[in-house]
């Protein structure tokens, strides 16, 4: 099932997308998915970030092929960090290139949206807490990441977290092709089969640190091939079984 969040005539709604038509839901999908009898074509609405994140938690190095590329050791436990939820933007919204930043990078990532409150979750039960999966671009001011010695500023400028276009609820996250295309040229091309830490491991690990709330986003790291974007570039994150998240970089 594809779950969308959208705005139409200034009203925010949730829906289920089938063949280009949205079936509007009665309420947010976190408690229960209840369909109404109302429908609207996808092309009439503006898509919103399909979440209601109190936080966005990301994993640093999580692809074996990316670790090899960087000549780094395989980490023994996940390195996690936060992005401000105010950095979130939807499919087709613009990534703003901040003044003074010298290198702005894309990072294609598989993200998941949390369905219900999660604390100290064993790996075996992790699937019960996932509403579904979406594409995420972990936009990073690489020069500031190096300069600051920690990542908050480099990762959390407004618009630095494109996510969408929707949530796919039925998906096996362990073998998905993942790509980043910059102006139609493929720059990242890998598979989640290269994960160092699986999705259940990541959820279990993070939930032992902080309580995850419905609508929170967890992002699972990026494969090799990260690189820089310039003003005017179009960046697309594509994941098998989900779709394409497209954003343009602008001033
Ligand atoms: Mg990342």
PDB file of C-alpha atoms and ligand atoms in Angstrom:
ATOM      1  CA  UNK A   1       0.000   0.000   0.000  1.00  0.00           C
ATOM      2  CA  UNK A   2       1.184   3.517  -0.809  1.00  0.00           C
ATOM      3  CA  UNK A   3       0.363   6.106   1.832  1.00  0.00           C
ATOM      4  CA  UNK A   4       0.533   9.779   0.886  1.00  0.00           C
ATOM      5  CA  UNK A   5       0.279  12.989   2.871  1.00  0.00           C
ATOM      6  CA  UNK A   6      -0.844  15.953   0.805  1.00  0.00           C
ATOM      7  CA  UNK A   7      -2.350  19.381   0.817  1.00  0.00           C
ATOM      8  CA  UNK A   8      -5.372  20.348  -1.262  1.00  0.00           C
ATOM      9  CA  UNK A   9      -7.053  23.749  -1.000  1.00  0.00           C
ATOM     10  CA  UNK A  10      -4.825  24.512   2.024  1.00  0.00           C
ATOM     11  CA  UNK A  11      -6.040  21.449   3.939  1.00  0.00           C
ATOM     12  CA  UNK A  12      -3.600  18.698   4.937  1.00  0.00           C
ATOM     13  CA  UNK A  13      -4.830  15.128   4.491  1.00  0.00           C
ATOM     14  CA  UNK A  14      -3.583  11.561   4.393  1.00  0.00           C
ATOM     15  CA  UNK A  15      -4.566   9.075   1.707  1.00  0.00           C
ATOM     16  CA  UNK A  16      -3.911   5.769  -0.007  1.00  0.00           C
ATOM     17  CA  UNK A  17      -2.613   6.054  -3.584  1.00  0.00           C
ATOM     18  CA  UNK A  18      -3.790   3.596  -6.250  1.00  0.00           C
ATOM     19  CA  UNK A  19      -3.378   4.103 -10.021  1.00  0.00           C
ATOM     20  CA  UNK A  20      -2.917   7.856  -9.715  1.00  0.00           C
ATOM     21  CA  UNK A  21      -5.999   8.312  -7.503  1.00  0.00           C
ATOM     22  CA  UNK A  22      -5.845   9.104  -3.789  1.00  0.00           C
ATOM     23  CA  UNK A  23      -8.448   7.589  -1.487  1.00  0.00           C
ATOM     24  CA  UNK A  24      -8.610  10.106   1.373  1.00  0.00           C
ATOM     25  CA  UNK A  25      -8.202   8.692   4.882  1.00  0.00           C
ATOM     26  CA  UNK A  26     -10.323   9.693   7.863  1.00  0.00           C
ATOM     27  CA  UNK A  27      -7.273  10.311  10.055  1.00  0.00           C
ATOM     28  CA  UNK A  28      -3.502   9.923  10.140  1.00  0.00           C
ATOM     29  CA  UNK A  29      -2.426   6.317   9.425  1.00  0.00           C
ATOM     30  CA  UNK A  30      -0.506   5.805  12.673  1.00  0.00           C
ATOM     31  CA  UNK A  31      -3.377   4.613  14.834  1.00  0.00           C
ATOM     32  CA  UNK A  32      -5.533   2.928  12.187  1.00  0.00           C
ATOM     33  CA  UNK A  33      -6.029   3.187   8.423  1.00  0.00           C
ATOM     34  CA  UNK A  34      -9.667   4.156   7.875  1.00  0.00           C
ATOM     35  CA  UNK A  35     -10.682   5.004   4.294  1.00  0.00           C
ATOM     36  CA  UNK A  36     -13.398   7.560   3.506  1.00  0.00           C
ATOM     37  CA  UNK A  37     -15.493   7.533   0.317  1.00  0.00           C
ATOM     38  CA  UNK A  38     -13.624  10.633  -0.955  1.00  0.00           C
ATOM     39  CA  UNK A  39     -11.123  10.411  -3.843  1.00  0.00           C
ATOM     40  CA  UNK A  40      -8.867  12.932  -5.565  1.00  0.00           C
ATOM     41  CA  UNK A  41      -6.397  12.608  -8.472  1.00  0.00           C
ATOM     42  CA  UNK A  42      -2.721  12.721  -7.419  1.00  0.00           C
ATOM     43  CA  UNK A  43      -1.963  15.431  -9.971  1.00  0.00           C
ATOM     44  CA  UNK A  44      -4.359  17.865  -8.276  1.00  0.00           C
ATOM     45  CA  UNK A  45      -2.571  17.850  -4.908  1.00  0.00           C
ATOM     46  CA  UNK A  46       0.770  18.969  -3.483  1.00  0.00           C
ATOM     47  CA  UNK A  47       2.590  16.135  -1.779  1.00  0.00           C
ATOM     48  CA  UNK A  48       3.863  16.708   1.768  1.00  0.00           C
ATOM     49  CA  UNK A  49       6.513  14.835   3.752  1.00  0.00           C
ATOM     50  CA  UNK A  50       4.758  11.520   4.610  1.00  0.00           C
ATOM     51  CA  UNK A  51       5.487  11.708   8.338  1.00  0.00           C
ATOM     52  CA  UNK A  52       4.932  13.839  11.446  1.00  0.00           C
ATOM     53  CA  UNK A  53       8.431  13.640  12.777  1.00  0.00           C
ATOM     54  CA  UNK A  54       9.297  14.689  16.331  1.00  0.00           C
ATOM     55  CA  UNK A  55      12.800  13.710  15.208  1.00  0.00           C
ATOM     56  CA  UNK A  56      14.776  12.367  12.269  1.00  0.00           C
ATOM     57  CA  UNK A  57      17.379   9.830  13.383  1.00  0.00           C
ATOM     58  CA  UNK A  58      20.056   8.819  10.885  1.00  0.00           C
ATOM     59  CA  UNK A  59      22.750   6.183  10.768  1.00  0.00           C
ATOM     60  CA  UNK A  60      26.268   7.189   9.699  1.00  0.00           C
ATOM     61  CA  UNK A  61      28.318   4.555   7.907  1.00  0.00           C
ATOM     62  CA  UNK A  62      26.005   1.591   7.087  1.00  0.00           C
ATOM     63  CA  UNK A  63      27.039   0.204   3.670  1.00  0.00           C
ATOM     64  CA  UNK A  64      30.004  -2.179   3.352  1.00  0.00           C
ATOM     65  CA  UNK A  65      30.773  -0.836  -0.132  1.00  0.00           C
ATOM     66  CA  UNK A  66      30.773   2.765   1.184  1.00  0.00           C
ATOM     67  CA  UNK A  67      33.126   1.787   4.049  1.00  0.00           C
ATOM     68  CA  UNK A  68      35.491   0.258   1.462  1.00  0.00           C
ATOM     69  CA  UNK A  69      35.258   3.411  -0.668  1.00  0.00           C
ATOM     70  CA  UNK A  70      36.215   5.565   2.327  1.00  0.00           C
ATOM     71  CA  UNK A  71      38.880   3.088   3.469  1.00  0.00           C
ATOM     72  CA  UNK A  72      37.180   2.925   6.859  1.00  0.00           C
ATOM     73  CA  UNK A  73      36.793   0.000   9.246  1.00  0.00           C
ATOM     74  CA  UNK A  74      33.361  -1.639   9.529  1.00  0.00           C
ATOM     75  CA  UNK A  75      31.849  -0.026  12.650  1.00  0.00           C
ATOM     76  CA  UNK A  76      30.980  -2.377  15.526  1.00  0.00           C
ATOM     77  CA  UNK A  77      27.831  -0.502  16.406  1.00  0.00           C
ATOM     78  CA  UNK A  78      25.792   2.085  14.484  1.00  0.00           C
ATOM     79  CA  UNK A  79      26.842   5.732  14.664  1.00  0.00           C
ATOM     80  CA  UNK A  80      23.590   7.662  14.985  1.00  0.00           C
ATOM     81  CA  UNK A  81      22.888  11.376  14.695  1.00  0.00           C
ATOM     82  CA  UNK A  82      19.882  13.695  14.420  1.00  0.00           C
ATOM     83  CA  UNK A  83      18.636  16.076  11.794  1.00  0.00           C
ATOM     84  CA  UNK A  84      16.257  18.836  12.812  1.00  0.00           C
ATOM     85  CA  UNK A  85      12.667  18.021  11.719  1.00  0.00           C
ATOM     86  CA  UNK A  86      12.469  21.591  10.377  1.00  0.00           C
ATOM     87  CA  UNK A  87      14.917  20.475   7.651  1.00  0.00           C
ATOM     88  CA  UNK A  88      12.241  18.207   6.125  1.00  0.00           C
ATOM     89  CA  UNK A  89      10.898  19.037   2.668  1.00  0.00           C
ATOM     90  CA  UNK A  90       8.645  17.058   0.339  1.00  0.00           C
ATOM     91  CA  UNK A  91       9.030  15.687  -3.183  1.00  0.00           C
ATOM     92  CA  UNK A  92       9.451  18.552  -5.693  1.00  0.00           C
ATOM     93  CA  UNK A  93      10.220  21.161  -3.021  1.00  0.00           C
ATOM     94  CA  UNK A  94      13.499  23.056  -3.313  1.00  0.00           C
ATOM     95  CA  UNK A  95      16.758  22.446  -1.508  1.00  0.00           C
ATOM     96  CA  UNK A  96      18.103  25.900  -0.632  1.00  0.00           C
ATOM     97  CA  UNK A  97      21.879  26.273  -1.051  1.00  0.00           C
ATOM     98  CA  UNK A  98      22.967  28.183   2.066  1.00  0.00           C
ATOM     99  CA  UNK A  99      25.163  31.226   1.680  1.00  0.00           C
ATOM    100  CA  UNK A 100      28.795  30.539   2.592  1.00  0.00           C
ATOM    101  CA  UNK A 101      28.594  26.739   2.153  1.00  0.00           C
ATOM    102  CA  UNK A 102      31.398  25.523  -0.099  1.00  0.00           C
ATOM    103  CA  UNK A 103      30.349  21.945  -0.688  1.00  0.00           C
ATOM    104  CA  UNK A 104      26.751  20.684  -0.629  1.00  0.00           C
ATOM    105  CA  UNK A 105      26.381  16.892  -0.991  1.00  0.00           C
ATOM    106  CA  UNK A 106      23.508  14.509  -1.732  1.00  0.00           C
ATOM    107  CA  UNK A 107      23.224  11.166   0.093  1.00  0.00           C
ATOM    108  CA  UNK A 108      20.632   8.649  -1.152  1.00  0.00           C
ATOM    109  CA  UNK A 109      19.071   6.764   1.774  1.00  0.00           C
ATOM    110  CA  UNK A 110      16.284   4.323   2.558  1.00  0.00           C
ATOM    111  CA  UNK A 111      14.191   5.747   5.399  1.00  0.00           C
ATOM    112  CA  UNK A 112      11.399   4.269   7.448  1.00  0.00           C
ATOM    113  CA  UNK A 113       8.489   5.855   9.242  1.00  0.00           C
ATOM    114  CA  UNK A 114       7.619   4.706  12.765  1.00  0.00           C
ATOM    115  CA  UNK A 115       4.041   3.514  13.313  1.00  0.00           C
ATOM    116  CA  UNK A 116       3.728   3.449  17.100  1.00  0.00           C
ATOM    117  CA  UNK A 117       5.596   4.413  20.250  1.00  0.00           C
ATOM    118  CA  UNK A 118       8.728   2.282  20.552  1.00  0.00           C
ATOM    119  CA  UNK A 119      11.058   1.837  23.525  1.00  0.00           C
ATOM    120  CA  UNK A 120      13.508  -1.049  24.126  1.00  0.00           C
ATOM    121  CA  UNK A 121      12.237  -3.035  21.148  1.00  0.00           C
ATOM    122  CA  UNK A 122      13.813  -6.447  20.465  1.00  0.00           C
ATOM    123  CA  UNK A 123      14.912  -7.013  16.857  1.00  0.00           C
ATOM    124  CA  UNK A 124      12.310  -9.750  16.405  1.00  0.00           C
ATOM    125  CA  UNK A 125       9.481  -7.304  17.091  1.00  0.00           C
ATOM    126  CA  UNK A 126      10.886  -4.330  15.154  1.00  0.00           C
ATOM    127  CA  UNK A 127       8.617  -4.905  12.123  1.00  0.00           C
ATOM    128  CA  UNK A 128       5.552  -4.207  14.264  1.00  0.00           C
ATOM    129  CA  UNK A 129       6.751  -0.613  14.717  1.00  0.00           C
ATOM    130  CA  UNK A 130       7.300   0.249  11.040  1.00  0.00           C
ATOM    131  CA  UNK A 131       4.528   1.939   9.081  1.00  0.00           C
ATOM    132  CA  UNK A 132       6.554   1.722   5.863  1.00  0.00           C
ATOM    133  CA  UNK A 133       9.480   2.959   3.793  1.00  0.00           C
ATOM    134  CA  UNK A 134      10.333   6.076   1.831  1.00  0.00           C
ATOM    135  CA  UNK A 135      13.263   7.744   0.036  1.00  0.00           C
ATOM    136  CA  UNK A 136      15.384  10.316   1.860  1.00  0.00           C
ATOM    137  CA  UNK A 137      18.203  12.626   0.800  1.00  0.00           C
ATOM    138  CA  UNK A 138      20.590  13.323   3.707  1.00  0.00           C
ATOM    139  CA  UNK A 139      21.772  16.678   2.306  1.00  0.00           C
ATOM    140  CA  UNK A 140      25.051  17.652   3.953  1.00  0.00           C
ATOM    141  CA  UNK A 141      27.251  20.764   3.985  1.00  0.00           C
ATOM    142  CA  UNK A 142      30.437  18.678   3.819  1.00  0.00           C
ATOM    143  CA  UNK A 143      32.819  21.578   4.504  1.00  0.00           C
ATOM    144  CA  UNK A 144      30.933  22.504   7.683  1.00  0.00           C
ATOM    145  CA  UNK A 145      30.782  18.863   8.804  1.00  0.00           C
ATOM    146  CA  UNK A 146      34.585  18.757   8.719  1.00  0.00           C
ATOM    147  CA  UNK A 147      35.048  22.238  10.156  1.00  0.00           C
ATOM    148  CA  UNK A 148      32.655  21.879  13.103  1.00  0.00           C
ATOM    149  CA  UNK A 149      33.879  18.470  14.266  1.00  0.00           C
ATOM    150  CA  UNK A 150      30.246  17.453  14.914  1.00  0.00           C
ATOM    151  CA  UNK A 151      27.366  17.349  12.501  1.00  0.00           C
ATOM    152  CA  UNK A 152      24.424  19.391  13.744  1.00  0.00           C
ATOM    153  CA  UNK A 153      24.943  22.495  11.606  1.00  0.00           C
ATOM    154  CA  UNK A 154      26.110  20.586   8.509  1.00  0.00           C
ATOM    155  CA  UNK A 155      23.049  18.334   8.504  1.00  0.00           C
ATOM    156  CA  UNK A 156      20.235  20.552   9.748  1.00  0.00           C
ATOM    157  CA  UNK A 157      19.879  23.650   7.590  1.00  0.00           C
ATOM    158  CA  UNK A 158      16.237  24.165   6.560  1.00  0.00           C
ATOM    159  CA  UNK A 159      15.489  22.067   3.422  1.00  0.00           C
ATOM    160  CA  UNK A 160      18.389  19.635   4.074  1.00  0.00           C
ATOM    161  CA  UNK A 161      16.070  16.634   4.484  1.00  0.00           C
ATOM    162  CA  UNK A 162      13.975  15.843   1.391  1.00  0.00           C
ATOM    163  CA  UNK A 163      11.769  12.793   2.113  1.00  0.00           C
ATOM    164  CA  UNK A 164       9.071  11.075   0.068  1.00  0.00           C
ATOM    165  CA  UNK A 165       7.276  10.944  -2.274  1.00  0.00           C
ATOM    166  CA  UNK A 166       5.158   8.516  -0.211  1.00  0.00           C
ATOM    167  CA  UNK A 167       5.329   5.577   2.200  1.00  0.00           C
ATOM    168  CA  UNK A 168       5.372   2.052   0.800  1.00  0.00           C
ATOM    169  CA  UNK A 169       4.039  -0.285   3.469  1.00  0.00           C
ATOM    170  CA  UNK A 170       4.786  -3.691   1.918  1.00  0.00           C
ATOM    171  CA  UNK A 171       8.490  -3.996   1.240  1.00  0.00           C
ATOM    172  CA  UNK A 172      11.420  -6.212   2.195  1.00  0.00           C
ATOM    173  CA  UNK A 173      14.148  -3.667   3.085  1.00  0.00           C
ATOM    174  CA  UNK A 174      17.043  -6.112   2.861  1.00  0.00           C
ATOM    175  CA  UNK A 175      17.516  -6.314  -0.944  1.00  0.00           C
ATOM    176  CA  UNK A 176      16.496  -3.034  -2.561  1.00  0.00           C
ATOM    177  CA  UNK A 177      18.310  -1.249  -5.368  1.00  0.00           C
ATOM    178  CA  UNK A 178      19.089   2.350  -4.360  1.00  0.00           C
ATOM    179  CA  UNK A 179      20.282   5.135  -6.662  1.00  0.00           C
ATOM    180  CA  UNK A 180      21.042   8.844  -6.746  1.00  0.00           C
ATOM    181  CA  UNK A 181      20.870  10.587 -10.124  1.00  0.00           C
ATOM    182  CA  UNK A 182      22.212  14.111 -10.557  1.00  0.00           C
ATOM    183  CA  UNK A 183      20.716  15.798 -13.633  1.00  0.00           C
ATOM    184  CA  UNK A 184      19.833  12.286 -14.953  1.00  0.00           C
ATOM    185  CA  UNK A 185      23.400  10.946 -14.475  1.00  0.00           C
ATOM    186  CA  UNK A 186      23.634   7.991 -12.091  1.00  0.00           C
ATOM    187  CA  UNK A 187      25.994   8.835  -9.225  1.00  0.00           C
ATOM    188  CA  UNK A 188      25.096   6.276  -6.569  1.00  0.00           C
ATOM    189  CA  UNK A 189      23.983   2.762  -7.494  1.00  0.00           C
ATOM    190  CA  UNK A 190      23.965   0.081  -4.799  1.00  0.00           C
ATOM    191  CA  UNK A 191      21.729  -2.299  -2.877  1.00  0.00           C
ATOM    192  CA  UNK A 192      20.547  -2.437   0.712  1.00  0.00           C
ATOM    193  CA  UNK A 193      22.006  -5.969   0.714  1.00  0.00           C
ATOM    194  CA  UNK A 194      25.265  -4.091   1.484  1.00  0.00           C
ATOM    195  CA  UNK A 195      23.879  -2.907   4.841  1.00  0.00           C
ATOM    196  CA  UNK A 196      26.208  -3.377   7.804  1.00  0.00           C
ATOM    197  CA  UNK A 197      23.287  -3.103  10.264  1.00  0.00           C
ATOM    198  CA  UNK A 198      19.820  -4.375   9.300  1.00  0.00           C
ATOM    199  CA  UNK A 199      16.615  -2.385   9.734  1.00  0.00           C
ATOM    200  CA  UNK A 200      15.489  -4.467  12.790  1.00  0.00           C
ATOM    201  CA  UNK A 201      18.940  -4.010  14.367  1.00  0.00           C
ATOM    202  CA  UNK A 202      18.821  -0.235  13.815  1.00  0.00           C
ATOM    203  CA  UNK A 203      15.304   0.134  15.271  1.00  0.00           C
ATOM    204  CA  UNK A 204      16.208  -1.990  18.280  1.00  0.00           C
ATOM    205  CA  UNK A 205      19.466  -0.054  18.806  1.00  0.00           C
ATOM    206  CA  UNK A 206      17.888   3.418  18.564  1.00  0.00           C
ATOM    207  CA  UNK A 207      14.865   2.452  20.690  1.00  0.00           C
ATOM    208  CA  UNK A 208      17.229   1.516  23.516  1.00  0.00           C
ATOM    209  CA  UNK A 209      18.526   5.094  23.455  1.00  0.00           C
ATOM    210  CA  UNK A 210      15.428   7.192  22.805  1.00  0.00           C
ATOM    211  CA  UNK A 211      11.679   6.639  22.659  1.00  0.00           C
ATOM    212  CA  UNK A 212      10.508   6.614  19.057  1.00  0.00           C
ATOM    213  CA  UNK A 213       7.129   8.227  18.425  1.00  0.00           C
ATOM    214  CA  UNK A 214       4.551   7.661  15.662  1.00  0.00           C
ATOM    215  CA  UNK A 215       5.643   9.553  12.546  1.00  0.00           C
ATOM    216  CA  UNK A 216       9.341   9.701  13.468  1.00  0.00           C
ATOM    217  CA  UNK A 217      11.761   9.034  10.614  1.00  0.00           C
ATOM    218  CA  UNK A 218      14.797   6.750  10.743  1.00  0.00           C
ATOM    219  CA  UNK A 219      17.270   6.843   7.860  1.00  0.00           C
ATOM    220  CA  UNK A 220      19.608   3.953   7.191  1.00  0.00           C
ATOM    221  CA  UNK A 221      22.791   5.487   5.719  1.00  0.00           C
ATOM    222  CA  UNK A 222      24.108   6.012   2.207  1.00  0.00           C
ATOM    223  CA  UNK A 223      26.007   3.846  -0.332  1.00  0.00           C
ATOM    224  CA  UNK A 224      29.196   4.868  -2.237  1.00  0.00           C
ATOM    225  CA  UNK A 225      29.276   7.684  -4.756  1.00  0.00           C
ATOM    226  CA  UNK A 226      28.277  10.709  -2.680  1.00  0.00           C
ATOM    227  CA  UNK A 227      29.111  13.974  -4.376  1.00  0.00           C
ATOM    228  CA  UNK A 228      28.353  17.645  -4.658  1.00  0.00           C
ATOM    229  CA  UNK A 229      25.377  19.584  -5.966  1.00  0.00           C
ATOM    230  CA  UNK A 230      25.301  23.066  -7.479  1.00  0.00           C
ATOM    231  CA  UNK A 231      22.547  25.648  -7.760  1.00  0.00           C
ATOM    232  CA  UNK A 232      20.180  24.609 -10.576  1.00  0.00           C
ATOM    233  CA  UNK A 233      20.909  20.876 -10.235  1.00  0.00           C
ATOM    234  CA  UNK A 234      18.130  18.290 -10.109  1.00  0.00           C
ATOM    235  CA  UNK A 235      18.736  15.450  -7.683  1.00  0.00           C
ATOM    236  CA  UNK A 236      16.691  12.240  -7.716  1.00  0.00           C
ATOM    237  CA  UNK A 237      16.775   9.463  -5.114  1.00  0.00           C
ATOM    238  CA  UNK A 238      15.315   6.234  -6.477  1.00  0.00           C
ATOM    239  CA  UNK A 239      14.612   3.056  -4.488  1.00  0.00           C
ATOM    240  CA  UNK A 240      13.143  -0.187  -5.864  1.00  0.00           C
ATOM    241  CA  UNK A 241       9.542  -0.717  -4.834  1.00  0.00           C
ATOM    242  CA  UNK A 242       9.128   2.858  -3.570  1.00  0.00           C
ATOM    243  CA  UNK A 243       9.729   5.342  -6.385  1.00  0.00           C
ATOM    244  CA  UNK A 244      11.589   8.566  -7.052  1.00  0.00           C
ATOM    245  CA  UNK A 245      12.148  11.557  -4.796  1.00  0.00           C
ATOM    246  CA  UNK A 246      13.033  14.609  -6.908  1.00  0.00           C
ATOM    247  CA  UNK A 247      14.268  18.000  -5.730  1.00  0.00           C
ATOM    248  CA  UNK A 248      15.970  20.968  -7.300  1.00  0.00           C
ATOM    249  CA  UNK A 249      18.765  22.982  -5.690  1.00  0.00           C
ATOM    250  CA  UNK A 250      18.172  26.721  -5.692  1.00  0.00           C
ATOM    251  CA  UNK A 251      19.343  29.951  -4.108  1.00  0.00           C
TER     252      UNK A 251
HETATM  253 MG1  LIG B   1      23.772  10.018   5.547  1.00  0.00          MG
END
